[in-house]
């Protein structure tokens, strides 16, 4: 049996722990393991395919990033290709990918990725590829799994930032707006904002009214709390308005979202007269060592994925449905994207403890 591992989309702390656990579990069964570099680029002649053995995965379990590298511009069904005139067109290179995998004697692919990679996995599965997936995203927006590795690390990083911003905000009587990741889902903002005791949390699931945000800041002022912390998911947007985007997306790349913190800080300062500052936490949330929780979850996912391959659960994704790791069809996972449930206990507690969602 020869399997090949691929990591796609944005990196997340814990990827290396998945790779390590999958490689060791596969070797334990006497299988051969290959690593496809940079998403599927290694199978498309744009990068290499390497052997993954004990030495290669030794000492990587605690490291952030991915030893296989990754890309968010490598969809084999829409692969960007530059034309002689400089323009870029997208071409379907999935047949080439499958041919190359057959040439290399690859019996099954283990893909580790978020929504985008899962959609690719489903299409490859429909073309007959024997594929099993491991969910990955710091945003926690993959359905059918309670959580994904990387999320806990990102939330911890955001809480650390909120704690540090609190002291400056309080010392200077300022409003500080922190922008965290979450293009479509507000989990990082909600969890870090609640644990870090933010005053306002803005998430894409609840379009905000800027006046409600300012009301909260003014009422804190009247109560003698002259500072406020606002945590905004990058994809949060005002009622009747649009998310802030940065533009400059490269061919094949998803839209780049960002800029909400600066826009909010300007608007809040204008409306309340309070001194405002903003900070974009950005890719710090994706970097560094995975927390113990993420390392363990990633390791469990890696081991479970190899068991899923042994059981020939093609087209399925391993998922945490506590206390167990289960397998679910990728088609099910893709049906409904995971978003913050507005009646979830975390939301109810946040509201009950006085946090404003700007609604
Ligand atoms: O998908 C995870 C994510 O962290 C999003 O929240 C964010 O918008 C995106 O990655 C940014 O990724 P990159 O800068 O690598 O394109």
mmCIF file of C-alpha atoms and ligand atoms in Angstrom:
data_model
loop_
_atom_site.group_PDB
_atom_site.id
_atom_site.type_symbol
_atom_site.label_atom_id
_atom_site.label_comp_id
_atom_site.label_asym_id
_atom_site.label_seq_id
_atom_site.Cartn_x
_atom_site.Cartn_y
_atom_site.Cartn_z
ATOM 1 C CA UNK A 1 0.000 0.000 0.000
ATOM 2 C CA UNK A 2 1.359 3.406 -0.935
ATOM 3 C CA UNK A 3 -0.363 6.577 0.271
ATOM 4 C CA UNK A 4 0.417 10.214 -0.476
ATOM 5 C CA UNK A 5 -0.225 13.164 1.839
ATOM 6 C CA UNK A 6 -1.078 16.697 0.704
ATOM 7 C CA UNK A 7 -1.637 19.915 2.674
ATOM 8 C CA UNK A 8 -3.674 22.668 0.993
ATOM 9 C CA UNK A 9 -5.050 26.146 1.748
ATOM 10 C CA UNK A 10 -3.869 28.398 4.576
ATOM 11 C CA UNK A 11 -1.485 26.789 7.059
ATOM 12 C CA UNK A 12 -2.721 26.017 10.570
ATOM 13 C CA UNK A 13 -0.798 25.048 13.696
ATOM 14 C CA UNK A 14 -1.049 21.261 13.975
ATOM 15 C CA UNK A 15 -0.512 20.317 10.318
ATOM 16 C CA UNK A 16 2.870 18.792 11.083
ATOM 17 C CA UNK A 17 1.395 16.799 13.961
ATOM 18 C CA UNK A 18 -1.171 15.298 11.535
ATOM 19 C CA UNK A 19 1.575 14.469 9.032
ATOM 20 C CA UNK A 20 3.750 12.867 11.718
ATOM 21 C CA UNK A 21 0.926 10.751 13.173
ATOM 22 C CA UNK A 22 -0.274 9.652 9.723
ATOM 23 C CA UNK A 23 3.223 8.716 8.559
ATOM 24 C CA UNK A 24 4.058 6.740 11.705
ATOM 25 C CA UNK A 25 0.656 4.996 11.665
ATOM 26 C CA UNK A 26 1.078 4.077 7.999
ATOM 27 C CA UNK A 27 4.647 2.821 8.508
ATOM 28 C CA UNK A 28 3.350 0.765 11.419
ATOM 29 C CA UNK A 29 1.133 -1.067 8.894
ATOM 30 C CA UNK A 30 4.059 -1.598 6.562
ATOM 31 C CA UNK A 31 2.806 1.012 4.068
ATOM 32 C CA UNK A 32 4.869 3.374 1.974
ATOM 33 C CA UNK A 33 4.229 7.132 2.348
ATOM 34 C CA UNK A 34 4.850 9.987 -0.072
ATOM 35 C CA UNK A 35 4.441 13.726 0.511
ATOM 36 C CA UNK A 36 3.049 15.876 -2.302
ATOM 37 C CA UNK A 37 4.620 19.302 -2.000
ATOM 38 C CA UNK A 38 2.571 22.558 -2.109
ATOM 39 C CA UNK A 39 -1.007 21.281 -2.311
ATOM 40 C CA UNK A 40 -1.119 19.198 -5.488
ATOM 41 C CA UNK A 41 1.675 21.111 -7.231
ATOM 42 C CA UNK A 42 4.004 18.147 -6.625
ATOM 43 C CA UNK A 43 1.807 15.954 -8.817
ATOM 44 C CA UNK A 44 1.507 18.593 -11.534
ATOM 45 C CA UNK A 45 5.214 18.989 -12.181
ATOM 46 C CA UNK A 46 5.218 22.365 -10.425
ATOM 47 C CA UNK A 47 6.956 21.003 -7.314
ATOM 48 C CA UNK A 48 8.195 17.643 -6.045
ATOM 49 C CA UNK A 49 6.892 14.493 -4.432
ATOM 50 C CA UNK A 50 9.059 13.287 -1.551
ATOM 51 C CA UNK A 51 9.372 10.120 0.490
ATOM 52 C CA UNK A 52 8.045 10.494 4.033
ATOM 53 C CA UNK A 53 9.819 8.259 6.491
ATOM 54 C CA UNK A 54 10.593 8.199 10.197
ATOM 55 C CA UNK A 55 13.570 10.555 9.831
ATOM 56 C CA UNK A 56 11.625 13.177 7.870
ATOM 57 C CA UNK A 57 8.812 13.403 10.443
ATOM 58 C CA UNK A 58 11.053 13.146 13.470
ATOM 59 C CA UNK A 59 10.765 16.170 15.770
ATOM 60 C CA UNK A 60 8.067 18.010 13.774
ATOM 61 C CA UNK A 61 4.989 17.353 15.947
ATOM 62 C CA UNK A 62 5.310 20.595 17.903
ATOM 63 C CA UNK A 63 6.145 22.838 14.942
ATOM 64 C CA UNK A 64 3.763 25.283 13.226
ATOM 65 C CA UNK A 65 3.449 25.439 9.429
ATOM 66 C CA UNK A 66 3.692 22.361 7.216
ATOM 67 C CA UNK A 67 6.830 20.557 6.100
ATOM 68 C CA UNK A 68 4.972 19.817 2.839
ATOM 69 C CA UNK A 69 4.320 23.523 2.232
ATOM 70 C CA UNK A 70 0.934 24.684 1.003
ATOM 71 C CA UNK A 71 -0.876 27.001 -1.377
ATOM 72 C CA UNK A 72 -4.272 28.608 -1.700
ATOM 73 C CA UNK A 73 -3.852 28.962 -5.477
ATOM 74 C CA UNK A 74 -3.466 25.348 -6.522
ATOM 75 C CA UNK A 75 -6.954 24.050 -7.315
ATOM 76 C CA UNK A 76 -6.213 21.347 -9.948
ATOM 77 C CA UNK A 77 -9.669 21.879 -11.490
ATOM 78 C CA UNK A 78 -8.994 25.616 -11.925
ATOM 79 C CA UNK A 79 -5.230 25.771 -12.148
ATOM 80 C CA UNK A 80 -4.019 29.285 -13.042
ATOM 81 C CA UNK A 81 -1.810 29.316 -16.144
ATOM 82 C CA UNK A 82 -0.064 32.340 -17.591
ATOM 83 C CA UNK A 83 -0.524 32.801 -21.342
ATOM 84 C CA UNK A 84 2.154 34.141 -23.736
ATOM 85 C CA UNK A 85 0.344 37.522 -23.781
ATOM 86 C CA UNK A 86 0.652 37.750 -19.978
ATOM 87 C CA UNK A 87 -3.021 37.022 -19.271
ATOM 88 C CA UNK A 88 -3.967 34.210 -16.894
ATOM 89 C CA UNK A 89 -6.486 31.496 -17.649
ATOM 90 C CA UNK A 90 -7.662 28.665 -15.417
ATOM 91 C CA UNK A 91 -7.355 25.138 -16.747
ATOM 92 C CA UNK A 92 -8.539 21.748 -15.501
ATOM 93 C CA UNK A 93 -5.434 19.659 -14.734
ATOM 94 C CA UNK A 94 -7.186 16.965 -12.703
ATOM 95 C CA UNK A 95 -6.635 14.218 -15.313
ATOM 96 C CA UNK A 96 -2.926 14.982 -15.352
ATOM 97 C CA UNK A 97 -2.901 14.781 -11.538
ATOM 98 C CA UNK A 98 -4.599 11.377 -11.587
ATOM 99 C CA UNK A 99 -2.246 10.049 -14.284
ATOM 100 C CA UNK A 100 0.809 11.150 -12.306
ATOM 101 C CA UNK A 101 -0.556 9.602 -9.099
ATOM 102 C CA UNK A 102 -1.050 6.301 -10.981
ATOM 103 C CA UNK A 103 2.457 6.490 -12.421
ATOM 104 C CA UNK A 104 3.831 6.879 -8.896
ATOM 105 C CA UNK A 105 1.836 3.868 -7.710
ATOM 106 C CA UNK A 106 -0.197 5.944 -5.267
ATOM 107 C CA UNK A 107 -3.090 3.835 -3.968
ATOM 108 C CA UNK A 108 -4.741 6.521 -1.830
ATOM 109 C CA UNK A 109 -4.447 10.227 -1.071
ATOM 110 C CA UNK A 110 -4.746 11.752 2.377
ATOM 111 C CA UNK A 111 -5.621 15.425 1.987
ATOM 112 C CA UNK A 112 -5.451 17.869 4.893
ATOM 113 C CA UNK A 113 -7.369 21.085 4.268
ATOM 114 C CA UNK A 114 -10.337 23.377 4.788
ATOM 115 C CA UNK A 115 -13.486 23.983 2.747
ATOM 116 C CA UNK A 116 -11.602 24.646 -0.501
ATOM 117 C CA UNK A 117 -9.453 21.518 -0.209
ATOM 118 C CA UNK A 118 -12.492 19.455 0.780
ATOM 119 C CA UNK A 119 -14.377 20.615 -2.325
ATOM 120 C CA UNK A 120 -11.375 19.558 -4.438
ATOM 121 C CA UNK A 121 -11.249 16.211 -2.592
ATOM 122 C CA UNK A 122 -14.921 15.592 -3.340
ATOM 123 C CA UNK A 123 -14.397 16.251 -7.060
ATOM 124 C CA UNK A 124 -11.353 13.958 -7.149
ATOM 125 C CA UNK A 125 -13.361 11.289 -5.321
ATOM 126 C CA UNK A 126 -16.124 11.633 -7.936
ATOM 127 C CA UNK A 127 -13.453 11.008 -10.591
ATOM 128 C CA UNK A 128 -12.523 7.747 -8.876
ATOM 129 C CA UNK A 129 -9.596 8.858 -6.703
ATOM 130 C CA UNK A 130 -9.341 6.959 -3.423
ATOM 131 C CA UNK A 131 -9.153 9.875 -1.028
ATOM 132 C CA UNK A 132 -9.651 10.520 2.685
ATOM 133 C CA UNK A 133 -9.626 13.981 4.270
ATOM 134 C CA UNK A 134 -8.549 15.583 7.517
ATOM 135 C CA UNK A 135 -10.262 18.930 8.281
ATOM 136 C CA UNK A 136 -8.023 21.938 8.836
ATOM 137 C CA UNK A 137 -8.838 25.564 9.535
ATOM 138 C CA UNK A 138 -8.053 28.051 12.247
ATOM 139 C CA UNK A 139 -11.482 29.591 11.525
ATOM 140 C CA UNK A 140 -13.340 26.486 12.780
ATOM 141 C CA UNK A 141 -15.789 26.789 9.898
ATOM 142 C CA UNK A 142 -15.820 23.162 8.717
ATOM 143 C CA UNK A 143 -19.108 21.361 9.368
ATOM 144 C CA UNK A 144 -19.618 17.948 10.994
ATOM 145 C CA UNK A 145 -16.632 18.298 13.325
ATOM 146 C CA UNK A 146 -16.873 19.956 16.725
ATOM 147 C CA UNK A 147 -13.624 21.718 16.085
ATOM 148 C CA UNK A 148 -10.499 21.663 13.932
ATOM 149 C CA UNK A 149 -6.875 21.839 15.008
ATOM 150 C CA UNK A 150 -5.404 25.334 14.771
ATOM 151 C CA UNK A 151 -8.503 26.991 16.184
ATOM 152 C CA UNK A 152 -7.462 26.646 19.818
ATOM 153 C CA UNK A 153 -3.998 28.024 19.019
ATOM 154 C CA UNK A 154 -5.491 30.982 17.132
ATOM 155 C CA UNK A 155 -7.916 31.739 19.960
ATOM 156 C CA UNK A 156 -5.069 31.592 22.510
ATOM 157 C CA UNK A 157 -3.016 34.020 20.413
ATOM 158 C CA UNK A 158 -5.989 36.395 20.163
ATOM 159 C CA UNK A 159 -6.671 36.211 23.910
ATOM 160 C CA UNK A 160 -3.034 37.047 24.605
ATOM 161 C CA UNK A 161 -3.377 40.102 22.332
ATOM 162 C CA UNK A 162 -6.631 41.199 24.017
ATOM 163 C CA UNK A 163 -5.022 40.900 27.465
ATOM 164 C CA UNK A 164 -2.129 43.087 26.346
ATOM 165 C CA UNK A 165 -4.385 45.643 24.656
ATOM 166 C CA UNK A 166 -6.490 45.939 27.814
ATOM 167 C CA UNK A 167 -3.662 47.468 29.815
ATOM 168 C CA UNK A 168 -2.940 50.164 27.234
ATOM 169 C CA UNK A 169 -6.611 50.873 26.609
ATOM 170 C CA UNK A 170 -7.252 51.299 30.329
ATOM 171 C CA UNK A 171 -4.154 53.400 30.975
ATOM 172 C CA UNK A 172 -5.008 55.814 28.140
ATOM 173 C CA UNK A 173 -8.827 55.782 28.297
ATOM 174 C CA UNK A 174 -8.845 54.505 24.724
ATOM 175 C CA UNK A 175 -11.007 52.349 22.530
ATOM 176 C CA UNK A 176 -8.896 49.668 20.842
ATOM 177 C CA UNK A 177 -10.280 47.656 17.958
ATOM 178 C CA UNK A 178 -8.660 44.265 17.339
ATOM 179 C CA UNK A 179 -9.215 42.589 13.972
ATOM 180 C CA UNK A 180 -8.970 38.811 14.061
ATOM 181 C CA UNK A 181 -9.296 36.229 11.278
ATOM 182 C CA UNK A 182 -12.643 34.831 10.209
ATOM 183 C CA UNK A 183 -13.727 35.655 6.684
ATOM 184 C CA UNK A 184 -17.110 33.992 6.877
ATOM 185 C CA UNK A 185 -17.395 32.756 10.453
ATOM 186 C CA UNK A 186 -16.885 34.624 13.716
ATOM 187 C CA UNK A 187 -15.673 31.805 15.963
ATOM 188 C CA UNK A 188 -12.212 33.256 16.678
ATOM 189 C CA UNK A 189 -13.695 36.691 17.486
ATOM 190 C CA UNK A 190 -16.447 35.211 19.656
ATOM 191 C CA UNK A 191 -14.335 32.754 21.638
ATOM 192 C CA UNK A 192 -11.354 35.065 22.152
ATOM 193 C CA UNK A 193 -13.606 38.058 22.822
ATOM 194 C CA UNK A 194 -15.604 36.230 25.482
ATOM 195 C CA UNK A 195 -12.573 34.654 27.157
ATOM 196 C CA UNK A 196 -10.624 37.915 26.893
ATOM 197 C CA UNK A 197 -13.611 39.934 28.217
ATOM 198 C CA UNK A 198 -14.006 42.253 25.244
ATOM 199 C CA UNK A 199 -16.819 44.819 25.384
ATOM 200 C CA UNK A 200 -17.953 44.543 21.781
ATOM 201 C CA UNK A 201 -17.644 41.532 19.452
ATOM 202 C CA UNK A 202 -18.483 41.872 15.779
ATOM 203 C CA UNK A 203 -18.936 38.752 13.648
ATOM 204 C CA UNK A 204 -20.034 38.131 10.052
ATOM 205 C CA UNK A 205 -23.123 36.267 11.301
ATOM 206 C CA UNK A 206 -24.535 39.484 12.854
ATOM 207 C CA UNK A 207 -24.389 42.621 10.692
ATOM 208 C CA UNK A 208 -23.665 45.472 13.104
ATOM 209 C CA UNK A 209 -25.159 48.906 13.602
ATOM 210 C CA UNK A 210 -22.328 51.338 14.331
ATOM 211 C CA UNK A 211 -24.578 53.413 16.596
ATOM 212 C CA UNK A 212 -25.250 50.358 18.813
ATOM 213 C CA UNK A 213 -21.465 49.836 19.025
ATOM 214 C CA UNK A 214 -20.996 53.489 20.057
ATOM 215 C CA UNK A 215 -23.894 53.261 22.552
ATOM 216 C CA UNK A 216 -22.050 50.471 24.349
ATOM 217 C CA UNK A 217 -18.845 52.529 24.502
ATOM 218 C CA UNK A 218 -20.722 55.636 25.725
ATOM 219 C CA UNK A 219 -22.578 53.668 28.408
ATOM 220 C CA UNK A 220 -19.287 52.256 29.700
ATOM 221 C CA UNK A 221 -17.927 55.802 29.800
ATOM 222 C CA UNK A 222 -20.918 56.979 31.840
ATOM 223 C CA UNK A 223 -20.327 54.074 34.248
ATOM 224 C CA UNK A 224 -16.734 55.221 34.764
ATOM 225 C CA UNK A 225 -15.180 52.620 32.454
ATOM 226 C CA UNK A 226 -13.370 54.993 30.130
ATOM 227 C CA UNK A 227 -11.834 52.357 27.869
ATOM 228 C CA UNK A 228 -13.300 49.685 25.635
ATOM 229 C CA UNK A 229 -12.058 46.710 23.669
ATOM 230 C CA UNK A 230 -13.758 45.846 20.396
ATOM 231 C CA UNK A 231 -12.923 42.503 18.759
ATOM 232 C CA UNK A 232 -13.994 42.306 15.110
ATOM 233 C CA UNK A 233 -13.800 39.326 12.798
ATOM 234 C CA UNK A 234 -12.235 40.454 9.518
ATOM 235 C CA UNK A 235 -15.446 39.499 7.692
ATOM 236 C CA UNK A 236 -17.791 41.511 9.949
ATOM 237 C CA UNK A 237 -19.834 44.106 8.088
ATOM 238 C CA UNK A 238 -22.364 46.856 8.885
ATOM 239 C CA UNK A 239 -26.108 46.435 8.393
ATOM 240 C CA UNK A 240 -26.838 47.161 4.760
ATOM 241 C CA UNK A 241 -23.119 47.419 4.011
ATOM 242 C CA UNK A 242 -20.314 45.190 2.766
ATOM 243 C CA UNK A 243 -17.234 43.508 4.266
ATOM 244 C CA UNK A 244 -13.929 45.405 3.905
ATOM 245 C CA UNK A 245 -11.709 43.872 1.248
ATOM 246 C CA UNK A 246 -8.080 44.525 0.473
ATOM 247 C CA UNK A 247 -8.100 43.721 -3.254
ATOM 248 C CA UNK A 248 -4.855 42.550 -4.861
ATOM 249 C CA UNK A 249 -5.916 38.888 -4.932
ATOM 250 C CA UNK A 250 -3.678 36.803 -7.199
ATOM 251 C CA UNK A 251 -5.198 34.553 -9.878
ATOM 252 C CA UNK A 252 -6.773 31.456 -8.338
ATOM 253 C CA UNK A 253 -6.836 33.006 -4.864
ATOM 254 C CA UNK A 254 -9.961 33.641 -2.774
ATOM 255 C CA UNK A 255 -10.925 37.238 -1.970
ATOM 256 C CA UNK A 256 -8.701 38.997 0.585
ATOM 257 C CA UNK A 257 -10.726 40.386 3.451
ATOM 258 C CA UNK A 258 -9.442 42.997 5.884
ATOM 259 C CA UNK A 259 -9.384 46.593 7.017
ATOM 260 C CA UNK A 260 -12.429 46.501 9.262
ATOM 261 C CA UNK A 261 -10.492 47.465 12.424
ATOM 262 C CA UNK A 262 -9.124 50.670 10.960
ATOM 263 C CA UNK A 263 -12.507 51.633 9.476
ATOM 264 C CA UNK A 264 -14.241 50.971 12.806
ATOM 265 C CA UNK A 265 -11.673 52.871 14.859
ATOM 266 C CA UNK A 266 -12.083 55.954 12.637
ATOM 267 C CA UNK A 267 -15.874 55.799 12.778
ATOM 268 C CA UNK A 268 -16.037 55.222 16.553
ATOM 269 C CA UNK A 269 -13.625 58.123 17.181
ATOM 270 C CA UNK A 270 -15.708 60.383 14.938
ATOM 271 C CA UNK A 271 -18.983 59.480 16.633
ATOM 272 C CA UNK A 272 -17.910 59.252 20.297
ATOM 273 C CA UNK A 273 -14.972 61.678 20.392
ATOM 274 C CA UNK A 274 -12.948 59.004 22.155
ATOM 275 C CA UNK A 275 -9.356 58.309 21.213
ATOM 276 C CA UNK A 276 -9.278 55.103 19.152
ATOM 277 C CA UNK A 277 -6.580 52.761 17.954
ATOM 278 C CA UNK A 278 -6.696 49.615 15.857
ATOM 279 C CA UNK A 279 -4.633 46.479 15.406
ATOM 280 C CA UNK A 280 -4.779 43.698 12.817
ATOM 281 C CA UNK A 281 -3.599 40.454 14.390
ATOM 282 C CA UNK A 282 -3.335 38.804 10.950
ATOM 283 C CA UNK A 283 -1.119 35.822 10.350
ATOM 284 C CA UNK A 284 0.235 35.769 13.894
ATOM 285 C CA UNK A 285 -2.905 33.697 14.485
ATOM 286 C CA UNK A 286 -1.720 31.040 12.058
ATOM 287 C CA UNK A 287 1.848 30.889 13.281
ATOM 288 C CA UNK A 288 3.773 29.373 16.145
ATOM 289 C CA UNK A 289 3.523 26.109 17.976
ATOM 290 C CA UNK A 290 0.144 24.408 18.247
ATOM 291 C CA UNK A 291 -1.340 24.331 21.743
ATOM 292 C CA UNK A 292 -1.456 21.008 23.560
ATOM 293 C CA UNK A 293 -5.127 20.654 22.608
ATOM 294 C CA UNK A 294 -4.417 21.208 18.913
ATOM 295 C CA UNK A 295 -1.396 18.908 18.929
ATOM 296 C CA UNK A 296 -3.432 16.106 20.431
ATOM 297 C CA UNK A 297 -6.410 16.642 18.094
ATOM 298 C CA UNK A 298 -4.119 16.806 15.052
ATOM 299 C CA UNK A 299 -2.350 13.618 16.138
ATOM 300 C CA UNK A 300 -5.698 11.855 16.667
ATOM 301 C CA UNK A 301 -6.861 13.008 13.212
ATOM 302 C CA UNK A 302 -3.661 11.726 11.581
ATOM 303 C CA UNK A 303 -3.993 8.300 13.176
ATOM 304 C CA UNK A 304 -7.734 8.105 12.437
ATOM 305 C CA UNK A 305 -7.179 9.061 8.783
ATOM 306 C CA UNK A 306 -4.843 6.092 8.295
ATOM 307 C CA UNK A 307 -7.416 3.794 9.916
ATOM 308 C CA UNK A 308 -10.043 5.278 7.560
ATOM 309 C CA UNK A 309 -7.805 4.473 4.572
ATOM 310 C CA UNK A 310 -7.337 0.906 5.850
ATOM 311 C CA UNK A 311 -11.139 0.644 6.037
ATOM 312 C CA UNK A 312 -11.412 2.066 2.499
ATOM 313 C CA UNK A 313 -13.650 4.945 3.580
ATOM 314 C CA UNK A 314 -13.089 6.791 0.314
ATOM 315 C CA UNK A 315 -14.603 10.253 0.016
ATOM 316 C CA UNK A 316 -14.881 10.599 3.794
ATOM 317 C CA UNK A 317 -13.432 13.056 6.325
ATOM 318 C CA UNK A 318 -12.355 12.292 9.874
ATOM 319 C CA UNK A 319 -14.208 14.474 12.367
ATOM 320 C CA UNK A 320 -14.314 15.114 16.087
ATOM 321 C CA UNK A 321 -17.691 14.226 17.509
ATOM 322 C CA UNK A 322 -16.664 14.088 21.160
ATOM 323 C CA UNK A 323 -15.517 11.921 22.685
ATOM 324 C CA UNK A 324 -14.845 10.046 19.434
ATOM 325 C CA UNK A 325 -13.245 10.612 16.068
ATOM 326 C CA UNK A 326 -15.702 9.483 13.401
ATOM 327 C CA UNK A 327 -15.837 9.502 9.592
ATOM 328 C CA UNK A 328 -18.368 11.537 7.598
ATOM 329 C CA UNK A 329 -18.861 11.747 3.827
ATOM 330 C CA UNK A 330 -17.182 14.881 2.473
ATOM 331 C CA UNK A 331 -20.370 15.555 0.498
ATOM 332 C CA UNK A 332 -22.218 15.926 3.843
ATOM 333 C CA UNK A 333 -19.555 18.268 5.208
ATOM 334 C CA UNK A 334 -19.879 20.524 2.163
ATOM 335 C CA UNK A 335 -23.680 20.756 2.315
ATOM 336 C CA UNK A 336 -23.973 23.446 4.983
ATOM 337 C CA UNK A 337 -21.054 25.667 5.992
ATOM 338 C CA UNK A 338 -20.465 25.913 9.734
ATOM 339 C CA UNK A 339 -21.257 29.301 11.228
ATOM 340 C CA UNK A 340 -21.752 30.674 14.759
ATOM 341 C CA UNK A 341 -25.179 29.599 16.031
ATOM 342 C CA UNK A 342 -26.865 32.675 17.441
ATOM 343 C CA UNK A 343 -28.567 30.683 20.224
ATOM 344 C CA UNK A 344 -25.399 28.781 21.188
ATOM 345 C CA UNK A 345 -24.540 28.929 24.904
ATOM 346 C CA UNK A 346 -21.371 30.885 24.130
ATOM 347 C CA UNK A 347 -23.490 33.587 22.463
ATOM 348 C CA UNK A 348 -26.035 33.594 25.297
ATOM 349 C CA UNK A 349 -23.326 33.886 27.939
ATOM 350 C CA UNK A 350 -21.588 36.633 25.992
ATOM 351 C CA UNK A 351 -24.799 38.649 25.831
ATOM 352 C CA UNK A 352 -25.651 37.918 29.478
ATOM 353 C CA UNK A 353 -22.252 39.204 30.572
ATOM 354 C CA UNK A 354 -22.862 42.511 28.807
ATOM 355 C CA UNK A 355 -21.004 42.035 25.548
ATOM 356 C CA UNK A 356 -22.509 43.983 22.642
ATOM 357 C CA UNK A 357 -22.706 42.445 19.173
ATOM 358 C CA UNK A 358 -23.625 45.794 17.672
ATOM 359 C CA UNK A 359 -27.211 44.683 17.056
HETATM 360 O O1 LIG B 1 -8.962 30.425 5.960
HETATM 361 C C1 LIG B 1 -8.324 30.878 7.083
HETATM 362 C C2 LIG B 1 -7.913 32.277 7.012
HETATM 363 O O2 LIG B 1 -7.252 32.381 8.199
HETATM 364 C C3 LIG B 1 -8.990 33.351 6.865
HETATM 365 O O3 LIG B 1 -9.632 33.728 8.036
HETATM 366 C C4 LIG B 1 -8.223 34.492 6.261
HETATM 367 O O4 LIG B 1 -9.010 35.416 5.598
HETATM 368 C C5 LIG B 1 -7.329 33.769 5.325
HETATM 369 O O5 LIG B 1 -7.014 32.533 5.948
HETATM 370 C C6 LIG B 1 -6.133 34.531 4.913
HETATM 371 O O6 LIG B 1 -5.266 33.676 4.267
HETATM 372 P P1 LIG B 1 -4.074 34.136 3.335
HETATM 373 O O7 LIG B 1 -3.583 35.448 3.797
HETATM 374 O O8 LIG B 1 -3.078 33.059 3.467
HETATM 375 O O9 LIG B 1 -4.644 34.210 1.969
#
